[in-house]
Coordinates of C-alpha atoms in Angstrom, one line a residue:
X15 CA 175.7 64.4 -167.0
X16 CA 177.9 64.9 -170.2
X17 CA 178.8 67.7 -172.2
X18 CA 176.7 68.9 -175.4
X19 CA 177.6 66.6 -178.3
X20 CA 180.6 68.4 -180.7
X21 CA 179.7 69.1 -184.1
X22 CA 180.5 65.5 -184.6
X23 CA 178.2 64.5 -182.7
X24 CA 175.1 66.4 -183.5
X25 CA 175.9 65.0 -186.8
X26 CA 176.1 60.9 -185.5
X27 CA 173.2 61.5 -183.8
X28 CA 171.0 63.2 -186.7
X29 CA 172.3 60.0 -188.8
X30 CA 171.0 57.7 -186.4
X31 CA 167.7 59.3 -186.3
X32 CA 167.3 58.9 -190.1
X33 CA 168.3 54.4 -189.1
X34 CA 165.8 54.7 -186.4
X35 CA 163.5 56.9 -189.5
X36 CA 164.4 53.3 -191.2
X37 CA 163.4 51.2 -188.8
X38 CA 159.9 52.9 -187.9
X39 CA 159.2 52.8 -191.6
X40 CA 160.0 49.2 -192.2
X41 CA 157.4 48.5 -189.3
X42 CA 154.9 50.8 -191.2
X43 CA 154.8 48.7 -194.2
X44 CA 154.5 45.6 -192.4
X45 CA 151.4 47.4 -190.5
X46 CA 150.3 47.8 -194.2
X47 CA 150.6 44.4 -195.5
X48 CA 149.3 43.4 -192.2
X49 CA 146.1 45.4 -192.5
X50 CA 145.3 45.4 -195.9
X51 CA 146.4 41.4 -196.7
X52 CA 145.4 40.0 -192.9
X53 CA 149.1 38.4 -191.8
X54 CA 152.7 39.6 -191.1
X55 CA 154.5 38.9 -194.1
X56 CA 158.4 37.5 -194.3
X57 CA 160.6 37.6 -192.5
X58 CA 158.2 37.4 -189.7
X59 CA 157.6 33.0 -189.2
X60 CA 156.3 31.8 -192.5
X61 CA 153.1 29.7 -190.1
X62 CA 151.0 32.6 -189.6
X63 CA 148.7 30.7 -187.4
X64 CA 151.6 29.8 -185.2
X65 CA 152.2 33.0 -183.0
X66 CA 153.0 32.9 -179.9
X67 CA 153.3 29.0 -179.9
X68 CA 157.3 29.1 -179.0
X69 CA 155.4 30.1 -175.5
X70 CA 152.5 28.0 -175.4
X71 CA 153.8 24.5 -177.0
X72 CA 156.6 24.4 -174.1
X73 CA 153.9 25.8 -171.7
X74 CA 151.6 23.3 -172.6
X75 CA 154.8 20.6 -171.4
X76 CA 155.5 22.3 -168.6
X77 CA 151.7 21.6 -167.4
X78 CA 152.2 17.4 -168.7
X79 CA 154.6 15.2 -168.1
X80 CA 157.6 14.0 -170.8
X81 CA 158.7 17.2 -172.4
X82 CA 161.6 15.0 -172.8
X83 CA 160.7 11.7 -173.5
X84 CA 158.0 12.1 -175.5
X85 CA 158.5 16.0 -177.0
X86 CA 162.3 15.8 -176.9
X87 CA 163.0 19.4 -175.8
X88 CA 166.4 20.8 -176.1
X89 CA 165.1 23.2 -172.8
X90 CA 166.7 23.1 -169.9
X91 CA 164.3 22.7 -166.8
X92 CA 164.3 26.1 -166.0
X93 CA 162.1 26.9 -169.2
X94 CA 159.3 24.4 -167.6
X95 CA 159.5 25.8 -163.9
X96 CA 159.0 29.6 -165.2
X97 CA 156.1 28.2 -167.3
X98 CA 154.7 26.6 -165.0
X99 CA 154.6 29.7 -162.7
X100 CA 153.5 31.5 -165.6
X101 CA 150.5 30.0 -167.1
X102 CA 147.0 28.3 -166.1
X103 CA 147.2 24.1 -165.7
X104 CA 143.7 24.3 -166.1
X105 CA 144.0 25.8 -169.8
X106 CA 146.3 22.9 -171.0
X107 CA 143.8 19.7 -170.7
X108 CA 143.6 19.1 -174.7
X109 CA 146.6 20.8 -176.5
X110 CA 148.8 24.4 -176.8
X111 CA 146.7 26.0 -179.3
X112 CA 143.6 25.4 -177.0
X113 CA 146.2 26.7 -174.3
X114 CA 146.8 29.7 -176.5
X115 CA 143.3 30.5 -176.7
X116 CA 142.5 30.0 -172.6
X117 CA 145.9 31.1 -171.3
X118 CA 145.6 34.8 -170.2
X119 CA 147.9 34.7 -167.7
X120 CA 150.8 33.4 -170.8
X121 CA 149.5 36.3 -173.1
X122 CA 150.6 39.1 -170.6
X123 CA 153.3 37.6 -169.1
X124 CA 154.6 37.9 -173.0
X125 CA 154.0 41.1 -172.7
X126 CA 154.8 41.8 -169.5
X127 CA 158.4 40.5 -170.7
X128 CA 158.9 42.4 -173.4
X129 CA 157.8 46.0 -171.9
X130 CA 160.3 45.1 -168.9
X131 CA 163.2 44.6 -171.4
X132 CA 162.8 47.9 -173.1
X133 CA 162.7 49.0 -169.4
X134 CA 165.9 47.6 -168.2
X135 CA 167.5 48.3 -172.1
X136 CA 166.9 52.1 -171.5
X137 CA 168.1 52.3 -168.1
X138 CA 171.3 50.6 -169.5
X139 CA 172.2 53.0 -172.4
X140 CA 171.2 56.3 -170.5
X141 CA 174.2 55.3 -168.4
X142 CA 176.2 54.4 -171.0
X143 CA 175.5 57.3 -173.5
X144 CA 172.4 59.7 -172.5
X145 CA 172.2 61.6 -175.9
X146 CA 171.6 58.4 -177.9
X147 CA 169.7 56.4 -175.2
X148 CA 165.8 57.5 -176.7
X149 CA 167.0 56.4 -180.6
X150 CA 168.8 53.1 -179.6
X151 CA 165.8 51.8 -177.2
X152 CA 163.3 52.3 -180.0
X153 CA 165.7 50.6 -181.9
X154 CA 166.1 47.4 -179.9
X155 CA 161.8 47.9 -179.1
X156 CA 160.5 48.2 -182.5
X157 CA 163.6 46.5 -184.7
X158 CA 162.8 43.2 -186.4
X159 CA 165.2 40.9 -183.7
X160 CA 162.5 41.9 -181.0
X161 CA 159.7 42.2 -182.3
X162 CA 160.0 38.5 -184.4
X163 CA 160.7 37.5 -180.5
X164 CA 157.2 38.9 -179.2
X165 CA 155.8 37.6 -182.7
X166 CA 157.1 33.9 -181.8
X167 CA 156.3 34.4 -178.0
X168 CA 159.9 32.6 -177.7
X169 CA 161.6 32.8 -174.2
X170 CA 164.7 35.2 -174.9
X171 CA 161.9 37.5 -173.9
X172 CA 162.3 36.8 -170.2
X173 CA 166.2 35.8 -171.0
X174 CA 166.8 39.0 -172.7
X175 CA 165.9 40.6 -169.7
X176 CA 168.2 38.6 -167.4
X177 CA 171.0 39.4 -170.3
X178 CA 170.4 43.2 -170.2
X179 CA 171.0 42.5 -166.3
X180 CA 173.9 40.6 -166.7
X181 CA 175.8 42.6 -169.2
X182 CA 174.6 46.3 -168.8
X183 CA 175.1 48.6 -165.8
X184 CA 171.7 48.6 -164.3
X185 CA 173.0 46.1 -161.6
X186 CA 175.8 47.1 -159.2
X187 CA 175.7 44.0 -156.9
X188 CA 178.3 41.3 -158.1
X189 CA 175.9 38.7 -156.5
X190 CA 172.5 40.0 -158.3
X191 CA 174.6 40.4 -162.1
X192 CA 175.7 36.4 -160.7
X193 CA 171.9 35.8 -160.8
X194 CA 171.2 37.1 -163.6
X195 CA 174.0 35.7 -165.5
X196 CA 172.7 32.2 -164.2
X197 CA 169.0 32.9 -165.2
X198 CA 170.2 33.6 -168.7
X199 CA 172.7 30.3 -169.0
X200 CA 170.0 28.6 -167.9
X201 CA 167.0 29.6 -170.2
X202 CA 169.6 29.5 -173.2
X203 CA 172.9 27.5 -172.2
X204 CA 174.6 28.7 -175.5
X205 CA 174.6 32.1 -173.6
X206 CA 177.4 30.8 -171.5
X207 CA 179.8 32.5 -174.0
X208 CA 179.3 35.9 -172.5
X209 CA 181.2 34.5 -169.6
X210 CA 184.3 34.5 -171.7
X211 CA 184.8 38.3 -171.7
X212 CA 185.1 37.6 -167.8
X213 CA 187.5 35.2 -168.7
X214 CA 189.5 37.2 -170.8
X215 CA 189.6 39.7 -168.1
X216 CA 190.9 37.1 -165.5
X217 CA 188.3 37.6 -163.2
X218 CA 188.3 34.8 -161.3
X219 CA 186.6 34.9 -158.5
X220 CA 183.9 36.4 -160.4
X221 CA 184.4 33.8 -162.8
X222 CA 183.7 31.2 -159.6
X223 CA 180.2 33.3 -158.7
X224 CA 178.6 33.1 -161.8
X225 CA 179.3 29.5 -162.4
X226 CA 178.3 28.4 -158.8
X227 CA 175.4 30.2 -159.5
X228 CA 174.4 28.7 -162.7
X229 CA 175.3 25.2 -160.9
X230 CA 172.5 26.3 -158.2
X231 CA 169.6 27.3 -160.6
X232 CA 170.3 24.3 -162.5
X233 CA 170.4 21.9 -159.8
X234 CA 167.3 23.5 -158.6
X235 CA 164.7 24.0 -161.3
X236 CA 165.7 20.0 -162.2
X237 CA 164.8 19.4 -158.6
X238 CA 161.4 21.1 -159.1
X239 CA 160.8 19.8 -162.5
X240 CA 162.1 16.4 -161.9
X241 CA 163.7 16.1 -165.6
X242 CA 166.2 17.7 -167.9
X243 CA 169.2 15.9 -166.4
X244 CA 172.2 16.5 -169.0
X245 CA 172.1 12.9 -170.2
X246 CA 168.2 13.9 -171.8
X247 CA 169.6 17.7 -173.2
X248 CA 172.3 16.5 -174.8
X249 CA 170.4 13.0 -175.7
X250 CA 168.2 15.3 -177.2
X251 CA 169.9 18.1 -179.1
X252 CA 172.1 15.2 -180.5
X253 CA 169.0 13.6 -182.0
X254 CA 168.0 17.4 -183.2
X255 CA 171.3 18.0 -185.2
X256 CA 171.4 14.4 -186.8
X257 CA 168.1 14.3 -187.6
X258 CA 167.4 17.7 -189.6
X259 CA 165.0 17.6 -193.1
X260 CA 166.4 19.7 -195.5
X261 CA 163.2 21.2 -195.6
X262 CA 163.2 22.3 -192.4
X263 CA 166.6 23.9 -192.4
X264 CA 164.8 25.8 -195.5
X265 CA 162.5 27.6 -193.0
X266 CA 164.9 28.1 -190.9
X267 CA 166.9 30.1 -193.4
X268 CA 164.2 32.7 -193.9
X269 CA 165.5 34.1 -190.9
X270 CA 169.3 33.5 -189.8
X271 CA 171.8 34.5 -188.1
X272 CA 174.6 32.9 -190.4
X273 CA 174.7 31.1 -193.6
X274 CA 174.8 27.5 -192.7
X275 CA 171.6 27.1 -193.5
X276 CA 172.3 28.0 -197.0
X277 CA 175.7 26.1 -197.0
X278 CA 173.4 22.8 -195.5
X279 CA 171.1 22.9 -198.3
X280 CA 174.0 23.2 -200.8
X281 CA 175.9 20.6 -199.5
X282 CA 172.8 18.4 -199.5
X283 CA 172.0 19.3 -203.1
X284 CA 168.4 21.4 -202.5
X285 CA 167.1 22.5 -205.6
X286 CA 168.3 26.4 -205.1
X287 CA 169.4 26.6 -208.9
X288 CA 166.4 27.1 -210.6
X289 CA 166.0 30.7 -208.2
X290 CA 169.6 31.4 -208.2
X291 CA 171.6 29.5 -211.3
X292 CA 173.8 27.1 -210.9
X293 CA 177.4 29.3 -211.3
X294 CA 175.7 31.5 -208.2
X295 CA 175.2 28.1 -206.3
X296 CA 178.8 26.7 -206.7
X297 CA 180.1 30.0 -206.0
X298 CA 178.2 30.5 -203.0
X299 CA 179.6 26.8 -202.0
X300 CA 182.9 28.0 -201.3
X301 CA 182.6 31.8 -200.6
X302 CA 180.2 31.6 -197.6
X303 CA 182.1 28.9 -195.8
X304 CA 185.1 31.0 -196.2
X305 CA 183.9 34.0 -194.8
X306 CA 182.3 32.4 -191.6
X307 CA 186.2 30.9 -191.3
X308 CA 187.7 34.6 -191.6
X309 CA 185.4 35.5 -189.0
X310 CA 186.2 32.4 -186.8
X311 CA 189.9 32.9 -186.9
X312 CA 190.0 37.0 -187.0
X313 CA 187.9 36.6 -183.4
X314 CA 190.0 34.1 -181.6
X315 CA 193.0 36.9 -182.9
X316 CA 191.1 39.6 -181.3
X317 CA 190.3 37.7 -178.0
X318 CA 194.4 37.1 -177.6
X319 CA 194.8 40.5 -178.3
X320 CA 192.4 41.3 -176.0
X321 CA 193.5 38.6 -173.4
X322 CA 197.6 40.3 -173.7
X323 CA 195.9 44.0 -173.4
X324 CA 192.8 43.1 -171.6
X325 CA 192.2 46.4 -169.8
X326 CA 192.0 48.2 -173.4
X327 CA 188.7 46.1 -174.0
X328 CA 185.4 46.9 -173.1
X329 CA 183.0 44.2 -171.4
X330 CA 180.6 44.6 -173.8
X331 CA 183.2 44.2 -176.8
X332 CA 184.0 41.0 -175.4
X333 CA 180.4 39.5 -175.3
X334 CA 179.9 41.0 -178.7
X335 CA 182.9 39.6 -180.3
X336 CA 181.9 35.9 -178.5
X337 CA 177.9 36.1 -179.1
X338 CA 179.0 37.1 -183.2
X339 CA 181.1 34.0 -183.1
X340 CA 178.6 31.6 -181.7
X341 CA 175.4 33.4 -184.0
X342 CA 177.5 33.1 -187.1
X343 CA 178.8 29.8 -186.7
X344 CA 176.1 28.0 -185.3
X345 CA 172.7 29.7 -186.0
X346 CA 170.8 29.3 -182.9
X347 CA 167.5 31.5 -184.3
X348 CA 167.2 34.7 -186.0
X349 CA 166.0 36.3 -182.8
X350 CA 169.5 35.2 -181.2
X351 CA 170.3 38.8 -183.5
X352 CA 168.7 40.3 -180.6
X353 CA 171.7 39.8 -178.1
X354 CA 174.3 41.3 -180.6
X355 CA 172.2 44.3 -181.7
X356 CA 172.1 45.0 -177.9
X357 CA 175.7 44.5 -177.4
X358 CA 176.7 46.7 -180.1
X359 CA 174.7 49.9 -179.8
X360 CA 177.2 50.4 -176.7
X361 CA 179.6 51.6 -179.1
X362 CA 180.2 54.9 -179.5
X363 CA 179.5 56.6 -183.3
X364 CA 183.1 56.7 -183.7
X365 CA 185.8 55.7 -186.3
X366 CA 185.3 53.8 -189.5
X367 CA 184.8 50.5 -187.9
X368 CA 182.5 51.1 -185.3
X369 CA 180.2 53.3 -187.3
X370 CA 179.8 50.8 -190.0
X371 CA 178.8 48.1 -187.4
X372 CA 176.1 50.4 -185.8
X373 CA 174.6 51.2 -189.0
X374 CA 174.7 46.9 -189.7
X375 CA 173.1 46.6 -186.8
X376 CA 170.3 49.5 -187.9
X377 CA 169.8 47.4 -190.7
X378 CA 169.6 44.2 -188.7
X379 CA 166.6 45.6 -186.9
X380 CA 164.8 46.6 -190.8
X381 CA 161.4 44.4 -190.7
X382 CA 160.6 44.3 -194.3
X383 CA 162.1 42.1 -196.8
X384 CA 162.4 41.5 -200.2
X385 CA 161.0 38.6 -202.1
X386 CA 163.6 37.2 -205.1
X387 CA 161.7 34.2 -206.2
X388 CA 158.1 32.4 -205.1
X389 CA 158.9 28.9 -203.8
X390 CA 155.6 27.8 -202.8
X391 CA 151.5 28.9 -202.1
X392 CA 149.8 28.6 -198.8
X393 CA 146.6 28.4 -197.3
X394 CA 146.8 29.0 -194.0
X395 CA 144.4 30.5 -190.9
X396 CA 145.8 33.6 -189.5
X397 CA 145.8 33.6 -185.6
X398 CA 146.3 37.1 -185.3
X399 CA 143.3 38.7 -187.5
X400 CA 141.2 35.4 -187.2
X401 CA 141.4 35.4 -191.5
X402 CA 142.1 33.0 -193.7
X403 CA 144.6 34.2 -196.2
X404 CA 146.7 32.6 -199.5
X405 CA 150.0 34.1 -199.4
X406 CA 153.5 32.4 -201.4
X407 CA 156.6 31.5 -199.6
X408 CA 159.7 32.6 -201.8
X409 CA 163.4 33.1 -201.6
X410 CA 164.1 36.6 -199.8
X411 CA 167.0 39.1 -199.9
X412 CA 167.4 39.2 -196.3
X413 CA 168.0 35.5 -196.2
X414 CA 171.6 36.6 -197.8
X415 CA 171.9 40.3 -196.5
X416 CA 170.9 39.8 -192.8
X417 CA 173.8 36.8 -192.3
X418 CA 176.1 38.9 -194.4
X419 CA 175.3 42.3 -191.9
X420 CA 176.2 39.8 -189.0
X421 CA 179.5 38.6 -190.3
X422 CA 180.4 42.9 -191.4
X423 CA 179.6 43.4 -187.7
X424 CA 181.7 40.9 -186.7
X425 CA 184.6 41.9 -189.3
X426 CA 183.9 45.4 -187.2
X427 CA 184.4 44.2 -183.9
X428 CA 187.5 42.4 -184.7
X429 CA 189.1 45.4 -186.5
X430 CA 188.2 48.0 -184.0
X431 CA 189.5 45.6 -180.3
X432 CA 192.5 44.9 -182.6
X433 CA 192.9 48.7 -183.1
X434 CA 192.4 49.2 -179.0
X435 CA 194.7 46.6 -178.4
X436 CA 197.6 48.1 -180.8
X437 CA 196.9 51.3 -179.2
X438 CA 197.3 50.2 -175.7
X439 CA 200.6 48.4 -176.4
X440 CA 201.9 51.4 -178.9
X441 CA 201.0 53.7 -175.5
X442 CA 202.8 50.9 -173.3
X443 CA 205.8 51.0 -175.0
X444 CA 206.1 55.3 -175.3
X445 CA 205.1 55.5 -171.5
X446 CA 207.9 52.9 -170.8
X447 CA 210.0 54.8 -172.7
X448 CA 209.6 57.6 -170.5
X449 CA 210.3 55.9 -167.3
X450 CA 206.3 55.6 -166.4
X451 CA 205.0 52.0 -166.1
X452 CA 203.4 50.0 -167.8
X453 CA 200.5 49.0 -165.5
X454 CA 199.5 52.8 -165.7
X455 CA 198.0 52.6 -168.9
X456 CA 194.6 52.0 -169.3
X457 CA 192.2 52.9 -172.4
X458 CA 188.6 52.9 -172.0

């Protein structure tokens, strides 16, 4: 148990009940749209007769043969062996969205997912901070990252689980976080940068665990499935990054993690300048590549600072600094948000920097957006409400705020390990001076 919060506290934690106030209200008006209008409106996915399909279109491979051949998944096998456990063969004779409709077994294993996450997320933060652990679960439960994730049906719903497990403290076992580490490298390999907090650290022999593990559940789901050697993945995601419409790097920039998107469809000469003008275009060309540099070379600075003072660093900081770097680099998804957002509401509300990512990351989990300029009308089926609805597809605020949030978060991160790490060595130094040494200081 901890002692009552100081004045300071009391006032930290009435501020993050008015973000979490935020958040709830942000789902209320998308309850509103959704009720009144019949579909979720941006930046939930612009199909709205697609939910839950990122489960059921892989599900419906993982009951046929030539997910890679034929489909040209970027999954590795895993994905097909859990799906396969986790779905009804008998539902998948004529395509996914029949699946969708005759696969009960997928429908509550999406949910089942999801309620366990929030499980193993409040378990996590009541050890690492009782007072704010009700606020930040509802957070992470009902913010935008997870629930566009149970929207989409995607699979970081049962990764996000193993995650929690391998980066929190609900797991004490070396072996079992091993496991978990593995099942999450293997349902998303782009995870494996978590590992390099470890690295940092100079655990090795943990180092040696996690990776013989991820070896095993590798080597053993493409045993069971019989495909997805590393020849096919990266056959495959080669063919996926060459072979990218500008239009569909357009949807995919109604919900990103970073800006290359944008920067893609500049470079590529999309028509943005009748929405934005032309002077906002060529400015945007050089300013947002810029910025996603600052952030690349500010975190390899903080990971040597952390790597000369490693002790001074917290696990989680690590991951954080190494999942911003990856999510604002490379733009794996806008529910990828989901891992950071985690990550960072283990920081204390503390200090300029870390109080200004927190409330980033508050924002992060906002659902509503805000429309700048239509693009285009659809007619579309709704899955959800079973209506048919028109609705237009246009240029959003969030599309430039939420990549921007990222980046301040990231700016955050690298300010605050560089401020442990000055610390440390400034405490170093005085306690050598004093005779005491240096191994003896530690800051948590």
């Amino acid at each position: 148990m901890t002692d009552m919060p100081s004045r300071k506290g009391r006032v930290g934690l009435a501020i993050e009940f008015l973000l979490l106030s935020l958040v709830l209200l942000s789902v209320g008006l998308v309850a509103r749209i959704y009720f009144t209008y019949g579909y979720l409106p941006a930046p939930y996915f612009y199909d709205v007769n697609d939910t839950y399909m990122d489960w059921f279109n892989p599900a419906y491979w993982a009951n046929h043969p030539g997910a890679y051949d034929i489909w040209r998944t970027v999954y590795p096998p895993l994905s097909f062996v859990f799906l396969k456990i986790f779905s009804l063969k008998s539902c998948y004779a004529a395509d996914p969205y029949f699946g969708r409709d005759c696969d009960w077994l997928g429908t509550i294993a999406i949910w089942l997912f999801y309620f366990s996450s929030l499980y193993v997320v409040f378990k996590s933060y009541r050890a690492a901070d009782p007072s704010t652990v009700w606020i930040r679960t509802f957070a992470i439960g009902l913010g935008l990252p997870m629930l566009y994730t149970l929207e989409r049906g995607n699979l970081i719903l049962p990764c996000f689980l193993f995650f929690v497990l391998a980066t929190g403290s609900v797991l004490r076992s070396a072996r079992l976080k091993w496991l978990a580490v593995a099942l999450t490298v293997n349902f998303k390999p782009y995870l494996v940068v978590i590992l390099a907090a470890h690295l940092i650290r100079r655990r090795w022999r943990w180092l040696e665990g996690a990776a013989i593990a991820i070896l095993a559940v590798y080597l053993l789901t493409f045993a069971l499935e019989g495909a997805g050697s590393p020849q096919e993945i990266v056959r495959d995601i080669t063919a996926f990054a060459f072979d990218i419409p500008n239009s569909f790097v357009l949807s995919e920039a109604f919900y990103s993690t970073s800006f290359a998107p944008i920067i893609h469809l500049i470079a590529n000469d999309f028509p943005l300048v009748g929405a934005m003008g032309s002077r906002a275009v060529e400015t945007l060309g050089v300013v947002l590549p810029l910025l996603i540099h600052i952030g690349q070379v500010g975190t390899v600075l903080a990971m040597i600072a952390a790597l000369v003072s490693r002790r001074a660093i917290p696990l989680t900081r690590l991951s954080a600094l190494s999942v911003a770097f990856l999510i604002t680099t490379t733009d794996p998804g806008g529910y990828t948000q989901l891992f950071l957002v985690f990550l960072v509401f283990f920081e204390p509300w503390r200090g300029p920097s870390r109080i200004i990512m927190l409330i980033c990351a508050y924002l992060l989990s906002l659902s509503a957006d805000l429309p700048l300029s239509g693009i285009e009308h659809h007619l579309r089926d709704v899955y959800l409400t079973k209506r048919t609805v028109d609705y237009t597809l246009s240029v959003y605020l969030g599309e430039f705020l939420r990549p921007l949030l990222i980046l301040v978060i990231e700016y955050c991160l690298i300010t605050v390990t560089l401020g442990d790490w000055w610390n440390a060595r400034a405490g170093a130094l005085q306690n050598r001076g004093a005779g005491e040494p240096a191994e003896a200081v530690q800051t948590s």
